[in-house]
XYZ file of C-alpha atoms in Angstrom:
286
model
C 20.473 107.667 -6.695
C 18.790 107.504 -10.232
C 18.748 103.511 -11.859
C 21.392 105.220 -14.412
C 23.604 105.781 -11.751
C 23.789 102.951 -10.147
C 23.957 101.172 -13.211
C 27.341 103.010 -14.545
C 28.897 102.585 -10.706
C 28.130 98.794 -11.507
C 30.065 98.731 -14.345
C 32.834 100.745 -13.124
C 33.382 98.283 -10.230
C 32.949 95.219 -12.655
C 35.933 96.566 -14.751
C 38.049 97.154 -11.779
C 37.186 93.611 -10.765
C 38.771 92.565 -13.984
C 41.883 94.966 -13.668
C 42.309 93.655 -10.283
C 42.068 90.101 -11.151
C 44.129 90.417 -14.135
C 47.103 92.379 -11.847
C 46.940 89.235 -9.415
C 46.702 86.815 -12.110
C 50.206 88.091 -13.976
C 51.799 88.380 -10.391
C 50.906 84.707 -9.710
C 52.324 83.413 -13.389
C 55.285 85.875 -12.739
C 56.447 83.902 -9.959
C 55.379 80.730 -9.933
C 56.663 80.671 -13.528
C 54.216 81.844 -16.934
C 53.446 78.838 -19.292
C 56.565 77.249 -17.739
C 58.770 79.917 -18.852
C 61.210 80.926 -16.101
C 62.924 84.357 -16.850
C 67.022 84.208 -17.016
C 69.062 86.076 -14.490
C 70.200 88.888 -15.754
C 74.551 88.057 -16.199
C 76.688 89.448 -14.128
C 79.782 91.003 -16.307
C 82.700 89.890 -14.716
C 86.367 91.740 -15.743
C 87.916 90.823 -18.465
C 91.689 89.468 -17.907
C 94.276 91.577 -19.385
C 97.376 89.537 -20.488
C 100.169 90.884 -18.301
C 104.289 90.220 -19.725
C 105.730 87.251 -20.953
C 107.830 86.088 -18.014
C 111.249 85.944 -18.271
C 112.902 83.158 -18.479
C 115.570 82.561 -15.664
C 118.664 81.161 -16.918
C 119.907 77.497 -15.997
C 122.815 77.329 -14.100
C 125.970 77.764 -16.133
C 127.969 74.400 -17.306
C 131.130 73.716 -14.950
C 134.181 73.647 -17.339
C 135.831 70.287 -17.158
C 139.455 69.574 -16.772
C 141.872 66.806 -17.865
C 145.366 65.945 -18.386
C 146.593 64.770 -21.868
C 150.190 63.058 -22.340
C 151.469 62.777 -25.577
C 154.670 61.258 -26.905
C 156.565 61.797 -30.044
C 154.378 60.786 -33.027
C 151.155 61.283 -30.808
C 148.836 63.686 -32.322
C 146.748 66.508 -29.600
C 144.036 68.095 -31.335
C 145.570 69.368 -34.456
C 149.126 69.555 -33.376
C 151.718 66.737 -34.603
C 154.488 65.997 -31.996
C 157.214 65.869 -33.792
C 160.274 66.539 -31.637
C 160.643 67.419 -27.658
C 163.149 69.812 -26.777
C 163.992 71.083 -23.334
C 162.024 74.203 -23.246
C 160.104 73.858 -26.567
C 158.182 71.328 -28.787
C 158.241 71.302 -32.746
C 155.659 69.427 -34.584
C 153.044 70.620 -37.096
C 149.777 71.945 -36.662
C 146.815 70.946 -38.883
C 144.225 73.957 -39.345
C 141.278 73.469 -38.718
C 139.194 76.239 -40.147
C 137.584 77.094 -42.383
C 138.052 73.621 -44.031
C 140.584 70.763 -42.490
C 143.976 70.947 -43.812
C 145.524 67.409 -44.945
C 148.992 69.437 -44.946
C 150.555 70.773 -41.626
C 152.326 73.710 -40.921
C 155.617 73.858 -38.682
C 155.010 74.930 -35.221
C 156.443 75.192 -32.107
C 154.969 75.210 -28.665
C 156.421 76.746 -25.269
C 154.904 75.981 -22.233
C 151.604 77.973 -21.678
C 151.033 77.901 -25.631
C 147.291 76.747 -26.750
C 146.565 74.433 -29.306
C 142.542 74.626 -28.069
C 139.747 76.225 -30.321
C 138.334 79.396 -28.344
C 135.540 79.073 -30.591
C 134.860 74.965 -29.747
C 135.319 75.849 -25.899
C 138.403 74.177 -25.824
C 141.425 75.471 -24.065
C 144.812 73.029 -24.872
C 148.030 74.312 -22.662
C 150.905 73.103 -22.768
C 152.204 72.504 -18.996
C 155.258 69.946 -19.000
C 157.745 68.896 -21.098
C 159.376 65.713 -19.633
C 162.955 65.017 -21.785
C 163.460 62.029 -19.732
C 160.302 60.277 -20.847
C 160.061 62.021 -24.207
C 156.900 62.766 -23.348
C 154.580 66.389 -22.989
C 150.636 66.859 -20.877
C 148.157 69.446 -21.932
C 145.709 70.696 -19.704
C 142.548 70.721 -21.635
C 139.211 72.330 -19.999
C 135.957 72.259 -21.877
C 134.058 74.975 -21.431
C 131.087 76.567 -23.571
C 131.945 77.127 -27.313
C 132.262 80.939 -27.848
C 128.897 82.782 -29.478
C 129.203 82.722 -32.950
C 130.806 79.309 -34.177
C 134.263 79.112 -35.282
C 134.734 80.932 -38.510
C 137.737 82.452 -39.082
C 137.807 84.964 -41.680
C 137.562 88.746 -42.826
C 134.716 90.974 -42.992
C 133.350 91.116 -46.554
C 133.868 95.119 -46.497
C 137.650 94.055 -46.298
C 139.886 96.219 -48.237
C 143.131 94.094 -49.768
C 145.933 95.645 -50.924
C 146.884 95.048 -54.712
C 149.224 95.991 -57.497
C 145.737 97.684 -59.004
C 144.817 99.406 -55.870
C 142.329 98.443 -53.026
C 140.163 96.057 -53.752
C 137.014 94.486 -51.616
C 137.697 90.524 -50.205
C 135.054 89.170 -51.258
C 135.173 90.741 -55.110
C 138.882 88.647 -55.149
C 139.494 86.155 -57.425
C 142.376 83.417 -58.233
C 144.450 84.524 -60.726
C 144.232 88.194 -59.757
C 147.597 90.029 -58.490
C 148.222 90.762 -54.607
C 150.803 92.064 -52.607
C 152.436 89.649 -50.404
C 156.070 89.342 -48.655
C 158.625 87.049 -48.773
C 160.466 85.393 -45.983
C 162.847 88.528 -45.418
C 160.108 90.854 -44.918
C 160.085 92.085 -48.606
C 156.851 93.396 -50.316
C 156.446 91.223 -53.607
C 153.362 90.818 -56.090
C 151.512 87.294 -55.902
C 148.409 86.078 -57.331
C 145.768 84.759 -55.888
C 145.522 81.139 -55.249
C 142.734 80.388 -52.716
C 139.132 82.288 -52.282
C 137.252 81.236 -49.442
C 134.036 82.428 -48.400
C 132.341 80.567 -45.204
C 128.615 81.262 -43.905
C 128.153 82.823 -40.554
C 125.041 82.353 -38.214
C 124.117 85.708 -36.838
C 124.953 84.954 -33.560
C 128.839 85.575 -35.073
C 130.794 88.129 -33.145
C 134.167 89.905 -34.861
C 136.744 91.884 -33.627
C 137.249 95.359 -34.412
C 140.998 95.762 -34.004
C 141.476 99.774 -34.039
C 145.618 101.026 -34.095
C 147.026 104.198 -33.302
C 147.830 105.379 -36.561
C 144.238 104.796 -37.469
C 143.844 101.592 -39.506
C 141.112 99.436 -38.287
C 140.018 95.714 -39.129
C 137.165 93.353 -38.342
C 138.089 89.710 -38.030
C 137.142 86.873 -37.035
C 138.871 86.106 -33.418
C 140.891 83.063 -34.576
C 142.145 84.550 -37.588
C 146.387 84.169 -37.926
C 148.008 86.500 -37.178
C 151.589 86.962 -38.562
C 154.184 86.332 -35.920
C 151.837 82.033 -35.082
C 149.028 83.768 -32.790
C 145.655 84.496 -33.857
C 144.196 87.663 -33.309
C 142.124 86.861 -30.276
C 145.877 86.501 -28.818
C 146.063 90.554 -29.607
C 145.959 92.752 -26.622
C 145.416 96.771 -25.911
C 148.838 99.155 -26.143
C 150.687 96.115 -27.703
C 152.797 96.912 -30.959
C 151.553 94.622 -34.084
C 152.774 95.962 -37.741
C 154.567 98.657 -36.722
C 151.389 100.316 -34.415
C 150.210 100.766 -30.955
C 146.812 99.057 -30.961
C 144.008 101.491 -29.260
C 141.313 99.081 -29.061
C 140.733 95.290 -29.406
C 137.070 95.080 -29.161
C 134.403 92.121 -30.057
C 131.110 93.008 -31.932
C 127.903 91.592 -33.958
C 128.229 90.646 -37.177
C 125.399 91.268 -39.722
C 127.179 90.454 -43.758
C 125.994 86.522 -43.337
C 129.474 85.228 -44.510
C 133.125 85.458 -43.816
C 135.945 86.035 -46.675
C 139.648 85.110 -46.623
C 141.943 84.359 -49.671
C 145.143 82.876 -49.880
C 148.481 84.475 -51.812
C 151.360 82.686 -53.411
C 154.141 83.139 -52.259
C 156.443 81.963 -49.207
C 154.384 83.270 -46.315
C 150.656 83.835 -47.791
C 150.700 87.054 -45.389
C 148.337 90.172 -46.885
C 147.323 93.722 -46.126
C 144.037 93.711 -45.084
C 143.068 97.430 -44.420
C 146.392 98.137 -44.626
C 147.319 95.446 -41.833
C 149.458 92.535 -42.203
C 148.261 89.269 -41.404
C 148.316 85.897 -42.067
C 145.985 83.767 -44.134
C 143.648 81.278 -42.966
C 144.079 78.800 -46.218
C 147.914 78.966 -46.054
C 149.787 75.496 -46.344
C 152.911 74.279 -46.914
């Protein structure tokens, strides 16, 4: 082997020497950590949570109604009913409206046993269940119960038509002074004006009645709206005659106009048409 030879094997196994040493060198540092630099684990990706449904909530248990007996005597007042006089099978007195505003002024009434004097819409049920002559004296049965969904007002549906001397016109557009037809104690149709507007805010939680007849006139109203004949129309039931009609359907419903309407005639009885029905007025007085 020439002295060139041996000199360029030389330096080939110098520079794998170096290559060598290098290799080891970076292994060593790799683990035993570089400059004191310690590479990070790679993260793991974990699964991100999906949010799954809101749960429902389970209703609480529903309130138990409570029950008590009330005994009144002549003069005693009941809620908003006045004894005034205990009969044997009856009890006059006068009844103080509540909605939609108090009434200072009562209106004659008279209670049989089973009658209500309780507000539906408070969750109050008031029946009359003895009337003792000997001791002059009469006991309600009042439960309390859960008020009814949507409060206690007591009116018309502003899409109300009323009937008028100058043709249909809307509840809510009614004003005092304006003419209205109205009946007198005998059942006779009679012009009045206007005396009363009232026009009372409804959560919308309120529920109506949609009274439906067989002849086709329909109505929504508020359930304890008077009714002609000292009920309200909550009292109404299905196939019963009311102004002359079968009723079809005596349905409650949602209620989406934000206000009630009722308005009050002059006049003996302050009974109106209201879509052609005739009812009572939630303002009268006497």
């Amino acid at each position: 082997m020439s002295t060139s030879q041996k000199s360029f094997l030389l330096a080939v196994l110098i520079i794998l020497f170096i290559i060598l040493a290098g290799v080891f060198g970076y292994l060593a540092s790799y683990q035993n950590g570089f400059g004191g630099f310690t590479p990070s684990p790679i993260p793991i990706p974990y699964p991100i949570p999906v949010p799954g449904p809101d749960p429902v909530p389970t209703p609480g248990p529903t309130p138990t109604p409570q029950t008590e007996t009330v005994t009144v005597r002549v003069g005693g007042q009941e809620g908003s009913f006045l004894v005034q006089k205990i009969n044997t099978d009856s009890v006059d007195g006068l009844w103080y409206m509540a909605y939609p505003v108090p009434r200072d002024i009562g209106i004659p009434k008279t209670l049989h046993i089973g009658d209500d004097i309780g507000y539906a819409c408070e969750g109050v049920s008031e029946k009359l269940s003895i009337i003792n002559t000997s001791s002059q004296t009469i006991t309600f049965v009042k439960t309390t119960g859960e008020p009814t969904m949507g409060g206690c007002p007591i009116c018309l549906s502003g899409k109300t038509h009323i009937d008028t001397p100058k043709g249909t016109i809307l509840v809510k557009d009614l004003q005092i002074g304006m003419p209205i037809w109205t009946v007198d104690t005998k059942g006779n149709r009679i012009t009045g004006t206007v005396k009363e507007t009232s026009r009372v805010p409804v959560p919308p939680t309120h529920q109506m009645v949609h009274l439906v007849f067989e002849d086709g006139r329909e109505l929504f109203v508020s359930p304890g709206h008077p009714t002609t004949d000292g009920r309200h129309i909550s009292d109404l039931t299905a196939n019963e005659l009311y102004d002359g009609s079968v009723i079809v359907s005596i349905n409650h419903t949602s209620y989406d106009e934000g206000a009630t309407y009722d308005i009050l005639p002059s006049g003996e009885t302050g009974f109106y048409w209201a879509n052609g029905i005739l009812i009572g007025s939630t303002l009268h007085s006497r």
